[in-house]
PDB file of C-alpha atoms in Angstrom:
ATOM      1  CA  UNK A   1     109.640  24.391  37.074  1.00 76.00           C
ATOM      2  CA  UNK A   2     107.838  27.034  38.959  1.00 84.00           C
ATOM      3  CA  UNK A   3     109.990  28.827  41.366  1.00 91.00           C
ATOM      4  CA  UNK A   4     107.667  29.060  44.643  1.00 92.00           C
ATOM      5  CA  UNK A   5     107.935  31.752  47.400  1.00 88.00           C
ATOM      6  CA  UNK A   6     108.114  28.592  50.005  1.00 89.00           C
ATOM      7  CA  UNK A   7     111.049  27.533  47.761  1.00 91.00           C
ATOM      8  CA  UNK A   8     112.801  30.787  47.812  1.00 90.00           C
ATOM      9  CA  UNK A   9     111.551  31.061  51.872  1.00 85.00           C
ATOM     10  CA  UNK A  10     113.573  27.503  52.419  1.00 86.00           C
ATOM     11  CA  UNK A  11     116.935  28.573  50.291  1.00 86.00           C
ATOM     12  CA  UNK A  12     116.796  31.738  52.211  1.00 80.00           C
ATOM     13  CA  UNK A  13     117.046  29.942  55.527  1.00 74.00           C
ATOM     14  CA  UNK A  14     119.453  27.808  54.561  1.00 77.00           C
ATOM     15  CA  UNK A  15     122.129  30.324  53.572  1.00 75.00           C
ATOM     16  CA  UNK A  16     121.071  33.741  54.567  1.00 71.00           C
ATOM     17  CA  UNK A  17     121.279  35.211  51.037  1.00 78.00           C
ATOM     18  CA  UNK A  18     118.860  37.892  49.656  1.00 78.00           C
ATOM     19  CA  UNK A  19     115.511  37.133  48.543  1.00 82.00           C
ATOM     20  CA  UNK A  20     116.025  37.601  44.755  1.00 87.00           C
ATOM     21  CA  UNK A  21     119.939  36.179  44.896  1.00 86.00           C
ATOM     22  CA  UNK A  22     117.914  32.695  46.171  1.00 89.00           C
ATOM     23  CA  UNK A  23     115.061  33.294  43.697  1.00 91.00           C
ATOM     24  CA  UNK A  24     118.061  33.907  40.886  1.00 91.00           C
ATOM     25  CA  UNK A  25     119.769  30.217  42.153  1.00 92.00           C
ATOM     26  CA  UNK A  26     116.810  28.394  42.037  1.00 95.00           C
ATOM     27  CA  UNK A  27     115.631  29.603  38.262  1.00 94.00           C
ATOM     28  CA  UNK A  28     119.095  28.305  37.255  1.00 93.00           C
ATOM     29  CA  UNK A  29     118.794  25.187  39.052  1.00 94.00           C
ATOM     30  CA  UNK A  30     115.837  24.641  37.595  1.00 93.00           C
ATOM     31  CA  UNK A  31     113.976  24.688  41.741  1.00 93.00           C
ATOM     32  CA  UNK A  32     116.990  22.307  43.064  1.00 93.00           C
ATOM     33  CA  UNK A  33     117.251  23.114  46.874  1.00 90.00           C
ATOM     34  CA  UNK A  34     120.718  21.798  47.214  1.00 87.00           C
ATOM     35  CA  UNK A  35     122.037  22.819  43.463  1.00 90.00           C
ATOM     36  CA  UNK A  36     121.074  26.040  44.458  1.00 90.00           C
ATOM     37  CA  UNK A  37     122.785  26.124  47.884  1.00 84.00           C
ATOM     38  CA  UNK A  38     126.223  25.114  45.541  1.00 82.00           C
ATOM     39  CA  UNK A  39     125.106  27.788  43.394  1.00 86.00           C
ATOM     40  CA  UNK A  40     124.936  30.690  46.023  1.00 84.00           C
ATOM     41  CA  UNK A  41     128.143  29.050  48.120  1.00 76.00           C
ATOM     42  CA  UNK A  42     130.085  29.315  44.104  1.00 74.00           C
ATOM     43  CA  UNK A  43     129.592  32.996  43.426  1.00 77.00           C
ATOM     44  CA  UNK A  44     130.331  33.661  47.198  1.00 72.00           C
ATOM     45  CA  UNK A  45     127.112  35.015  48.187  1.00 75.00           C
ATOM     46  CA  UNK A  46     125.714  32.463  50.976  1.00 65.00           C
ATOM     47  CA  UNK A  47     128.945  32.639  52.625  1.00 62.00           C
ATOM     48  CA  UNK A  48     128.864  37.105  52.701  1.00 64.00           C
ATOM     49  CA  UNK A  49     125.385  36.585  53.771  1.00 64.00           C
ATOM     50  CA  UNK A  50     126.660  34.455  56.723  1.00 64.00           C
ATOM     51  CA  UNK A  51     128.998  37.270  57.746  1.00 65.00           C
ATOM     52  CA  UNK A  52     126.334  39.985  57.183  1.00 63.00           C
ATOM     53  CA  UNK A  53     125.399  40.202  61.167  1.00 61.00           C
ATOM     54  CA  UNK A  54     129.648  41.333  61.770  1.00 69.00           C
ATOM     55  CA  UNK A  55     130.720  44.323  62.495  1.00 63.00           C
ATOM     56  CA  UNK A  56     133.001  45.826  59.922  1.00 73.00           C
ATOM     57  CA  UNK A  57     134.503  48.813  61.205  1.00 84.00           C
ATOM     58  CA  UNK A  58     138.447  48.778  60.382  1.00 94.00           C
ATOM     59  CA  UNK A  59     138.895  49.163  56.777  1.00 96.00           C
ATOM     60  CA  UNK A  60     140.794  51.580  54.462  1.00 97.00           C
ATOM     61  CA  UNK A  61     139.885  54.849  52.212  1.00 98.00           C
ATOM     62  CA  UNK A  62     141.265  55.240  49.118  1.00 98.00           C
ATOM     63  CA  UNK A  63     141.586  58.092  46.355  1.00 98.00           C
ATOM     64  CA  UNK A  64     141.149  57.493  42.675  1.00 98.00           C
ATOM     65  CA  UNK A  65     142.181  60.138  39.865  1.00 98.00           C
ATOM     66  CA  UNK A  66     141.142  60.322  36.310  1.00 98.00           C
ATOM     67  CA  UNK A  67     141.411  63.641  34.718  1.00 97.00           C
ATOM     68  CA  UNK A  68     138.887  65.583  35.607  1.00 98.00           C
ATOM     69  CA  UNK A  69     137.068  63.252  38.252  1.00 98.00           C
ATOM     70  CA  UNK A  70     138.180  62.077  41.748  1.00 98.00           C
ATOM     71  CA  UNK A  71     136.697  59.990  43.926  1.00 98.00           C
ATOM     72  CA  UNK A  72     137.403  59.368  47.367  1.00 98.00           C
ATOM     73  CA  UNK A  73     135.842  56.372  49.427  1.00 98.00           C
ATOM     74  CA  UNK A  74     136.086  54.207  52.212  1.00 98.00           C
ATOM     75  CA  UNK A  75     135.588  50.073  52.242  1.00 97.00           C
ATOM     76  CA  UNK A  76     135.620  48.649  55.607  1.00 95.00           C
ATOM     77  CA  UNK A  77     136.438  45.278  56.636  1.00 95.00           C
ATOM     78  CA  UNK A  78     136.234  43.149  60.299  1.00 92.00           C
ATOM     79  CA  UNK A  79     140.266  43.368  61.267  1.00 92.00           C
ATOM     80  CA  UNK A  80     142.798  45.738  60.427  1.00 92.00           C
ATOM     81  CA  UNK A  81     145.184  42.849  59.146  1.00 93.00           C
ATOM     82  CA  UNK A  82     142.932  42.811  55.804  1.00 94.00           C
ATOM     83  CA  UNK A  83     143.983  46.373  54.687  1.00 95.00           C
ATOM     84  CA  UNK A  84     147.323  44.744  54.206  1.00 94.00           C
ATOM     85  CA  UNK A  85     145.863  42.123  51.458  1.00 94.00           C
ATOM     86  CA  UNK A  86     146.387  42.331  48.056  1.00 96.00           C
ATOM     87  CA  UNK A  87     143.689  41.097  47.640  1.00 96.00           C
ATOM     88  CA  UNK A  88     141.623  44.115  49.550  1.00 97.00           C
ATOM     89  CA  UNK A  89     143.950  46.452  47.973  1.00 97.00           C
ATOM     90  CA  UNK A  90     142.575  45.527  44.794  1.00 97.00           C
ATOM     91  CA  UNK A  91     139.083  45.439  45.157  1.00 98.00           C
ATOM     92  CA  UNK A  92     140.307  49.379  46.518  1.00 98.00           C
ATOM     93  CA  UNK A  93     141.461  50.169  43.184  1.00 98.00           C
ATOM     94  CA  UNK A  94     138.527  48.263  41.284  1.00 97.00           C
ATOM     95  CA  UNK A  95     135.847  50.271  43.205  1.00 98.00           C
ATOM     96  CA  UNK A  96     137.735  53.388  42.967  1.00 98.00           C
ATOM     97  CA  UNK A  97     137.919  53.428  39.151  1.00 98.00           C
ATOM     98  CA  UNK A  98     134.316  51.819  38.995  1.00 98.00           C
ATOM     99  CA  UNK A  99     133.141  55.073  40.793  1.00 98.00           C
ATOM    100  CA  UNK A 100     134.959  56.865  38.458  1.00 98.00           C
ATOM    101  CA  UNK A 101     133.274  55.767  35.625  1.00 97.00           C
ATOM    102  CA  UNK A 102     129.943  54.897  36.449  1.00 97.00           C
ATOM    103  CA  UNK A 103     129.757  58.457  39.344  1.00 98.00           C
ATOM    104  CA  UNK A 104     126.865  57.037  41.190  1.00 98.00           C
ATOM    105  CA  UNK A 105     124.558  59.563  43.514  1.00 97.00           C
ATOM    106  CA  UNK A 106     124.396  56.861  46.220  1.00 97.00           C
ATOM    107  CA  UNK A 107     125.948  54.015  47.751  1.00 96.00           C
ATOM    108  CA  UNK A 108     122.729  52.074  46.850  1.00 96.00           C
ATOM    109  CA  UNK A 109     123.102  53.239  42.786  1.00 97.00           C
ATOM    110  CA  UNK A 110     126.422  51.813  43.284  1.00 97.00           C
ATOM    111  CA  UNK A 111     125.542  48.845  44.584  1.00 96.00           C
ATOM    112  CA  UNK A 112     122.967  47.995  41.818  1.00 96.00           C
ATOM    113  CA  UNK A 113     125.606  49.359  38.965  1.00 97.00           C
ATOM    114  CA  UNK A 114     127.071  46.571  36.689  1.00 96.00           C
ATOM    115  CA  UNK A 115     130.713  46.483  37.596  1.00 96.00           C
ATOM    116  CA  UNK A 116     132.846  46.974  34.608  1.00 89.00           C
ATOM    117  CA  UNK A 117     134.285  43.829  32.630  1.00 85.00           C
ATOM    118  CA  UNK A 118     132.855  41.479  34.981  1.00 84.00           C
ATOM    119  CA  UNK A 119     128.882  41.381  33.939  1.00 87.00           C
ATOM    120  CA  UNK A 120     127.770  41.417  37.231  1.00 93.00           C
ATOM    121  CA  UNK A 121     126.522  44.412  40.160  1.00 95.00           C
ATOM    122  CA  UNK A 122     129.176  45.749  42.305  1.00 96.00           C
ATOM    123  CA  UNK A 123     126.919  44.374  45.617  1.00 95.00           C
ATOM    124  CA  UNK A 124     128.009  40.516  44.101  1.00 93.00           C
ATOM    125  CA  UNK A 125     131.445  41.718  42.876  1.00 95.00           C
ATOM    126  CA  UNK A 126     131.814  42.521  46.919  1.00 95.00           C
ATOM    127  CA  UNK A 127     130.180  39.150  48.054  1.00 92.00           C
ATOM    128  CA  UNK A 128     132.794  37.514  45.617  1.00 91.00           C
ATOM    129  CA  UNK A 129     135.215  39.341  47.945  1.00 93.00           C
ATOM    130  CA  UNK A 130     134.012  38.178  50.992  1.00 92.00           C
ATOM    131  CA  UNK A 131     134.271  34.881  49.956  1.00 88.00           C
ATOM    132  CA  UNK A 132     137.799  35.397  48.568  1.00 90.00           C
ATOM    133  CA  UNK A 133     139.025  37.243  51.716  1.00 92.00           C
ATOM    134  CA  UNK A 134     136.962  35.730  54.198  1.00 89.00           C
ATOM    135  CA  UNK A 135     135.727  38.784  56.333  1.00 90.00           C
ATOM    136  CA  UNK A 136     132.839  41.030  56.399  1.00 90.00           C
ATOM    137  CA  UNK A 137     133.135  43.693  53.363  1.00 94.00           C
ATOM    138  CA  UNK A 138     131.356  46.823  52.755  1.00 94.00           C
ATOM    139  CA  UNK A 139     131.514  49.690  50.664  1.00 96.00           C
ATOM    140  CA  UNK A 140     130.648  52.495  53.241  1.00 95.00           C
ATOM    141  CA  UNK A 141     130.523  55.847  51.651  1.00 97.00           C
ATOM    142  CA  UNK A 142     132.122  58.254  48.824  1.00 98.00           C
ATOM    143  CA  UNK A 143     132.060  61.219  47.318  1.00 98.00           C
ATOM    144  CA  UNK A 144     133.181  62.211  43.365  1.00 98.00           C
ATOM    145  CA  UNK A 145     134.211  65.683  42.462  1.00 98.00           C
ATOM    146  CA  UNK A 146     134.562  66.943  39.282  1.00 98.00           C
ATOM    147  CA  UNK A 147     136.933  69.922  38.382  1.00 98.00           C
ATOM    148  CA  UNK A 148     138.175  72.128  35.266  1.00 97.00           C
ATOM    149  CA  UNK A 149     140.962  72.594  33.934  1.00 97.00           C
ATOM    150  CA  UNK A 150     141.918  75.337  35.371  1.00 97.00           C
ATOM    151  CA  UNK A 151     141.620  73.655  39.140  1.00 98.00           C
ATOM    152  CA  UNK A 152     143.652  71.378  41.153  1.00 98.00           C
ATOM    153  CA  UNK A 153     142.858  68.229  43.267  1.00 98.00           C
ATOM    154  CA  UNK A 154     144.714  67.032  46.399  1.00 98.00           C
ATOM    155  CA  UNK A 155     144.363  64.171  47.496  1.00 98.00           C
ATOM    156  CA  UNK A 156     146.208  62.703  50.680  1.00 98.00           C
ATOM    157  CA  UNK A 157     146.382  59.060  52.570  1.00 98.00           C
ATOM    158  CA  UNK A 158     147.281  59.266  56.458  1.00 96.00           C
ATOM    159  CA  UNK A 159     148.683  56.125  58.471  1.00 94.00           C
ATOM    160  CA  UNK A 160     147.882  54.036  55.160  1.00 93.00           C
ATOM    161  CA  UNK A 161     144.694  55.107  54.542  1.00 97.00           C
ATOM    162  CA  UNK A 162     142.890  55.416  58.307  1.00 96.00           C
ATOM    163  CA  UNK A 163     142.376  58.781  56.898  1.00 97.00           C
ATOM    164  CA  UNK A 164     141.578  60.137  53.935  1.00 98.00           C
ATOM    165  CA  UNK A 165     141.022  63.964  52.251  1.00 98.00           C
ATOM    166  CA  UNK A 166     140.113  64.914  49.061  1.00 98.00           C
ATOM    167  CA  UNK A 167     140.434  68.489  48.525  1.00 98.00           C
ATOM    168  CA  UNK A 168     139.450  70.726  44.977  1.00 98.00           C
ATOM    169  CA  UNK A 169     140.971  74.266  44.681  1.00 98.00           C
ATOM    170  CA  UNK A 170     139.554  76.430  42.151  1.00 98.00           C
ATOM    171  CA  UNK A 171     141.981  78.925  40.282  1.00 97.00           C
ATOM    172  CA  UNK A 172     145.241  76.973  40.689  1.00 98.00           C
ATOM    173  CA  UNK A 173     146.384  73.836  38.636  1.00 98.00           C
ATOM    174  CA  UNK A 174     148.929  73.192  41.552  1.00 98.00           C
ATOM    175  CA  UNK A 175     148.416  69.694  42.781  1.00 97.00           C
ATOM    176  CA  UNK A 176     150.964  70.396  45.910  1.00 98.00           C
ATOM    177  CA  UNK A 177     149.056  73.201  46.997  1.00 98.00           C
ATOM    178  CA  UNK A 178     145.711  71.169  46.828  1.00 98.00           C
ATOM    179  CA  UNK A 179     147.858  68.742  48.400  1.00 98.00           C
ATOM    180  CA  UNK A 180     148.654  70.970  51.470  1.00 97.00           C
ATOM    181  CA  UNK A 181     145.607  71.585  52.299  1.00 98.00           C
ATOM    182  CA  UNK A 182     144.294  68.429  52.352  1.00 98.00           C
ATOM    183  CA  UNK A 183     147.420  67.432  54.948  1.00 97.00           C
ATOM    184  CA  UNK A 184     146.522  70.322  56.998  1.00 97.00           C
ATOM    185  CA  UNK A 185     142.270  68.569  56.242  1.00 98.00           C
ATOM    186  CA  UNK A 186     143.696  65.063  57.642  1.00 97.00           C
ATOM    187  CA  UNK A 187     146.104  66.615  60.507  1.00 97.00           C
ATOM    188  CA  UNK A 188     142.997  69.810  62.243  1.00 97.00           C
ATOM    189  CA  UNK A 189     139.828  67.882  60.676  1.00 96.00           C
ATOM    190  CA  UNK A 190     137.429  71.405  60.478  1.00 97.00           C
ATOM    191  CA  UNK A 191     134.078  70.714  59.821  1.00 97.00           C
ATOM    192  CA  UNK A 192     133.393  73.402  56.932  1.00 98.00           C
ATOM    193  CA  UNK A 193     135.689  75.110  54.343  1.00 98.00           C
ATOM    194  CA  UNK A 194     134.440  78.745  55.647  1.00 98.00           C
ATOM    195  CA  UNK A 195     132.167  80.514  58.275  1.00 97.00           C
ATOM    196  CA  UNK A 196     129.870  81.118  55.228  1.00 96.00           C
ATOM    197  CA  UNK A 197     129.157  77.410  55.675  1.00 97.00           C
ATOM    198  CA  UNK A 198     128.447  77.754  59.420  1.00 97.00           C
ATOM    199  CA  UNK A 199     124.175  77.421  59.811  1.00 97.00           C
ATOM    200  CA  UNK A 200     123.191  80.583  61.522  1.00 96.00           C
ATOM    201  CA  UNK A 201     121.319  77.920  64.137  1.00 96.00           C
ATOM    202  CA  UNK A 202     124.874  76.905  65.256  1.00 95.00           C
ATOM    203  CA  UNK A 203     126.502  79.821  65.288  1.00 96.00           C
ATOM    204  CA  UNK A 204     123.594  80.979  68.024  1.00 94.00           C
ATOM    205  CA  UNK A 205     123.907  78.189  69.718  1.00 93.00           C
ATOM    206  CA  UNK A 206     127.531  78.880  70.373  1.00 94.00           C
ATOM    207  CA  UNK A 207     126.407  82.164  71.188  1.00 93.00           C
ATOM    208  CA  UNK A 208     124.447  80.923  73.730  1.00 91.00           C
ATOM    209  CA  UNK A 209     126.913  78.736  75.374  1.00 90.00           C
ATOM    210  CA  UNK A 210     129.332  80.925  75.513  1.00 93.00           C
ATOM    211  CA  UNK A 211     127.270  84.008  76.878  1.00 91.00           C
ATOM    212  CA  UNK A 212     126.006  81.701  80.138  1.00 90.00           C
ATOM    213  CA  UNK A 213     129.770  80.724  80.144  1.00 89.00           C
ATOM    214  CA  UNK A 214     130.921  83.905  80.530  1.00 90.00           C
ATOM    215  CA  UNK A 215     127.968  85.454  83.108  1.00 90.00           C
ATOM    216  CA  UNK A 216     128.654  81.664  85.263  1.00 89.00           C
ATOM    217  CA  UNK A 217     132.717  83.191  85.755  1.00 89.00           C
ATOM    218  CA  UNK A 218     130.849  86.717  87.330  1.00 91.00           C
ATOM    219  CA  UNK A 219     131.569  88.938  84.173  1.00 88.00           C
ATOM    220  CA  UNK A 220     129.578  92.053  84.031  1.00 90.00           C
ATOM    221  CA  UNK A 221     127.053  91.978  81.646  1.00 85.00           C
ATOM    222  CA  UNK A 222     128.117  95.074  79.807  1.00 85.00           C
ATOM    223  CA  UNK A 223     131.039  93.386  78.962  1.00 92.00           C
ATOM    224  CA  UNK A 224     130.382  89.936  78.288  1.00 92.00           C
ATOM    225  CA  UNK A 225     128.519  90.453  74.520  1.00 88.00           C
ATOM    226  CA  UNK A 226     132.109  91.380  73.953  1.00 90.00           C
ATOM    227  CA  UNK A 227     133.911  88.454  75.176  1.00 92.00           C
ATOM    228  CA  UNK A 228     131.200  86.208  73.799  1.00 94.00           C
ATOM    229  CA  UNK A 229     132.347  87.663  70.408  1.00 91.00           C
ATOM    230  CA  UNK A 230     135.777  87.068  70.697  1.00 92.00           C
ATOM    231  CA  UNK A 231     135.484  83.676  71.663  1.00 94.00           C
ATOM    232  CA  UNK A 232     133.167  83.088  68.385  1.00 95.00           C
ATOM    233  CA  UNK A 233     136.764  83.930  66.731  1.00 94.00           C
ATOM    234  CA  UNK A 234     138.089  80.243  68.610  1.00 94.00           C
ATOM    235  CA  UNK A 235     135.191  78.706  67.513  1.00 95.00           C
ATOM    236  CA  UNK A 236     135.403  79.595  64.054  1.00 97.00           C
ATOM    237  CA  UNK A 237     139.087  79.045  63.891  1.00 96.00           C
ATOM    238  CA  UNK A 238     138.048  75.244  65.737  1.00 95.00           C
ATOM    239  CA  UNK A 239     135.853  73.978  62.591  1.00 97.00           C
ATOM    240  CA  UNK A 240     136.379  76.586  59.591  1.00 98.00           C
ATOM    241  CA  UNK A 241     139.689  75.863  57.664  1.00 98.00           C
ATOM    242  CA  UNK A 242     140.027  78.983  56.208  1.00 98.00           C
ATOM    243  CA  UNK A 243     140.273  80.311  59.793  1.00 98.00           C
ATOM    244  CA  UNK A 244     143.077  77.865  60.844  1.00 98.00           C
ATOM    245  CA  UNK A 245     146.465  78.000  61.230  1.00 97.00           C
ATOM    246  CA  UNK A 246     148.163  76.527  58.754  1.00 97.00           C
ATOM    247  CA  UNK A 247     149.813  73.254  59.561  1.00 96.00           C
ATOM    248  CA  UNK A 248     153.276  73.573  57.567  1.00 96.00           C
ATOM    249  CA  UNK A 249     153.346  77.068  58.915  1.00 96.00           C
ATOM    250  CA  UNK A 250     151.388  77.856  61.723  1.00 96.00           C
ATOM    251  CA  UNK A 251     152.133  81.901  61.245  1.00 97.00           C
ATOM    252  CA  UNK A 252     149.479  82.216  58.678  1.00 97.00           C
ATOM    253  CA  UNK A 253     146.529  81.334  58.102  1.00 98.00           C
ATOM    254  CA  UNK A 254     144.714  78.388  55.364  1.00 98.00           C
ATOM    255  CA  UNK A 255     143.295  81.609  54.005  1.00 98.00           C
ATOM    256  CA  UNK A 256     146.102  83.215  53.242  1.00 98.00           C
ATOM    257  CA  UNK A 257     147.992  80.068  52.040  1.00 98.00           C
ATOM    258  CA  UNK A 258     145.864  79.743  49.437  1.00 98.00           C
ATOM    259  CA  UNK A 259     145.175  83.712  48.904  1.00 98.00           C
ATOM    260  CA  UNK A 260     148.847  84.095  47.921  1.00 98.00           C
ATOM    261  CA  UNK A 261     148.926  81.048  45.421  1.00 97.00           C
ATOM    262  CA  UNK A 262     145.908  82.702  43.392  1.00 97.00           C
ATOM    263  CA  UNK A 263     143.472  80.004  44.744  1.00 98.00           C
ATOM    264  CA  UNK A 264     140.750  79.501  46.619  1.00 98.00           C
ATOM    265  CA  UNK A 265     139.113  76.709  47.964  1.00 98.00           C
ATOM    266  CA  UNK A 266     135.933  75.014  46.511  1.00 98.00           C
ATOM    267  CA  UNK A 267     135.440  72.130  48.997  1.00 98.00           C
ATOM    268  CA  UNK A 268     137.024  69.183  50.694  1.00 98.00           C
ATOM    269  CA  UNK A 269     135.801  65.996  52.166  1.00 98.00           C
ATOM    270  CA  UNK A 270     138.011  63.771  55.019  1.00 97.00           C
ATOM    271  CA  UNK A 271     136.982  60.474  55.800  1.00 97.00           C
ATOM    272  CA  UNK A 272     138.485  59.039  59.257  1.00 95.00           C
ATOM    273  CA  UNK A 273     138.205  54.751  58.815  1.00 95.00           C
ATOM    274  CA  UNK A 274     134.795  53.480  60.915  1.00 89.00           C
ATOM    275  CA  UNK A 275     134.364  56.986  62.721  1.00 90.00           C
ATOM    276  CA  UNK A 276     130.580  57.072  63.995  1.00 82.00           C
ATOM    277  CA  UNK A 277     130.203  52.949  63.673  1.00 80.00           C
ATOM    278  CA  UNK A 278     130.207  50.485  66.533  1.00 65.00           C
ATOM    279  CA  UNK A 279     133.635  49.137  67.110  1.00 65.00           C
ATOM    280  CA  UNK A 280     134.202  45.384  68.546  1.00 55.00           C
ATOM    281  CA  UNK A 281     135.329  44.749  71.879  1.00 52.00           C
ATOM    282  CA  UNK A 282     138.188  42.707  71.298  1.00 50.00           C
ATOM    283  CA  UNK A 283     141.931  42.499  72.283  1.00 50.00           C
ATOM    284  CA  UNK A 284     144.725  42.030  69.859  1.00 47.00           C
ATOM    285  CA  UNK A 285     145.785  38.279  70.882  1.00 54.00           C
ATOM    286  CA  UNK A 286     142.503  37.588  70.193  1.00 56.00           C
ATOM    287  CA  UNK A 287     142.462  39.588  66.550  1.00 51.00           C
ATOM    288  CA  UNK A 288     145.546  37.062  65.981  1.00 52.00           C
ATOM    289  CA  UNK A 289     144.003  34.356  67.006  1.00 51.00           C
ATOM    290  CA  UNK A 290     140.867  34.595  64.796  1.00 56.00           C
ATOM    291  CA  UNK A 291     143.224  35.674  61.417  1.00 50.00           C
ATOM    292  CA  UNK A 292     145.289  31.918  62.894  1.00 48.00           C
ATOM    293  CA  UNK A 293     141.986  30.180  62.601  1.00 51.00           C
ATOM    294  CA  UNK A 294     140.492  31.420  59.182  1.00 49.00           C
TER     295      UNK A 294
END
């Protein structure tokens, strides 16, 4: 039978799926309302769709290696008990080597990919999840770097995955070096790899700051362009990681970690579990008492 927009309109308030997941339910139920509520409840999607208003901002990164390619991404989740699931540790590993293989541009490509041996999209492979696990899922963000031969990746997991770095050095094929400096990534979290990176906008603005900083404590102006550029130095050395002190030994520099290995390094990305997202209000015996519940 026809498949009608009021049809689709009804399904869609009955279960809170997507427009074309309902329109898909009710083709194969040949326009049967409640066959196609079964439908949608059976490959998990009415119930994700239900959970879609949650917020989701524990979760878990992960790091995925294949040769050349690494991906690092973060899936979150509604409690911080579900990064101890098997469950959720697998559908880790399945979206880690997906990425890998598939190296989407955008969460959204992703989303719309056909996951690998399972004939469906990776947005339905998730709902399937959500059913399974019975929380809010979402793949968040990642980012895939490719390297030669003649480079290194480090990757590196803090506190079980609340934080995660992927790092790529260029002219070393030391992964414990890469490593390193994606510790020293998770531990001082800079913001670029090098002042190069530093917009000359920002760098002004800092400028700024500091000059009305220094002229506020009664400095003479003759000497305060001075000072202002001296504290630049602490700025830089706050969000460039080539400027920092080296964690594992603060008497040199990232820079000259890496200088003396016969590296240098290409770029990192740190991802810190739900930073930026709205976080529930909610105390632990209450966390317990919702897992209790489910």
């Amino acid at each position: 039978m026809a498949i009608t927009a009021k049809l689709v309109k009804e399904l869609r308030e009955k279960t809170g799926a997507g427009m074309m997941d309902c329109k898909k339910a009710l083709q194969e139920t040949d326009g049967n309302i409640e066959a196609a509520v079964d439908y949608l409840r059976e490959k998990g999607i009415s119930k994700a769709a239900k959970k879609a208003d949650r917020i989701a901002a524990e979760g878990a990164t992960h790091i995925a290696v294949d040769g050349n390619v690494a991906v690092l991404l973060e899936v979150n989740c509604e409690t911080d008990f579900v990064t101890k699931n098997d469950q959720f540790k697998q559908l880790l590993h399945d979206l880690g080597k997906q990425l890998l293989n598939k190296q989407p541009n955008t969460v959204e490509e992703a989303m719309q990919q056909e996951m690998e041996g399972s004939g469906e999209t990776v947005e339905n492979f998730i709902n399937s999840a959500v059913a399974k696990i019975g929380e809010k899922l979402s793949l968040r963000r990642f980012t895939v770097l490719t390297k030669t031969g003649n480079d290194a990746f480090g990757g590196y997991l803090h506190m079980g995955g609340r934080i995660g770095v992927l790092t790529l050095l260029e002219g070393t094929t030391d992964d414990q070096v890469a490593k390193d400096v994606a510790m020293h990534v998770a531990a001082v979290n800079p913001r670029y790899v090098s002042r190069d990176e530093v917009s000359e906008e920002e760098v002004n603005k800092e400028r700024e700051v500091l000059k009305t900083q220094a002229l506020n404590e009664g400095k003479p102006e003759k000497i305060v362009e001075k000072m202002v550029e001296g504290r630049l130095g602490k700025f830089f050395e706050e969000i460039c990681l080539l400027d920092q002190n080296f964690v594992k030994d603060p008497d040199q520099k990232v820079k000259t970690y890496v200088a003396d290995k016969g590296a240098s390094v290409k770029t990192f990305t740190r991802y810190e579990v739900g930073e930026g997202m709205e976080k529930r209000e909610e105390n632990f015996a209450d966390e317990v008492m919702n897992q209790i519940k489910k």
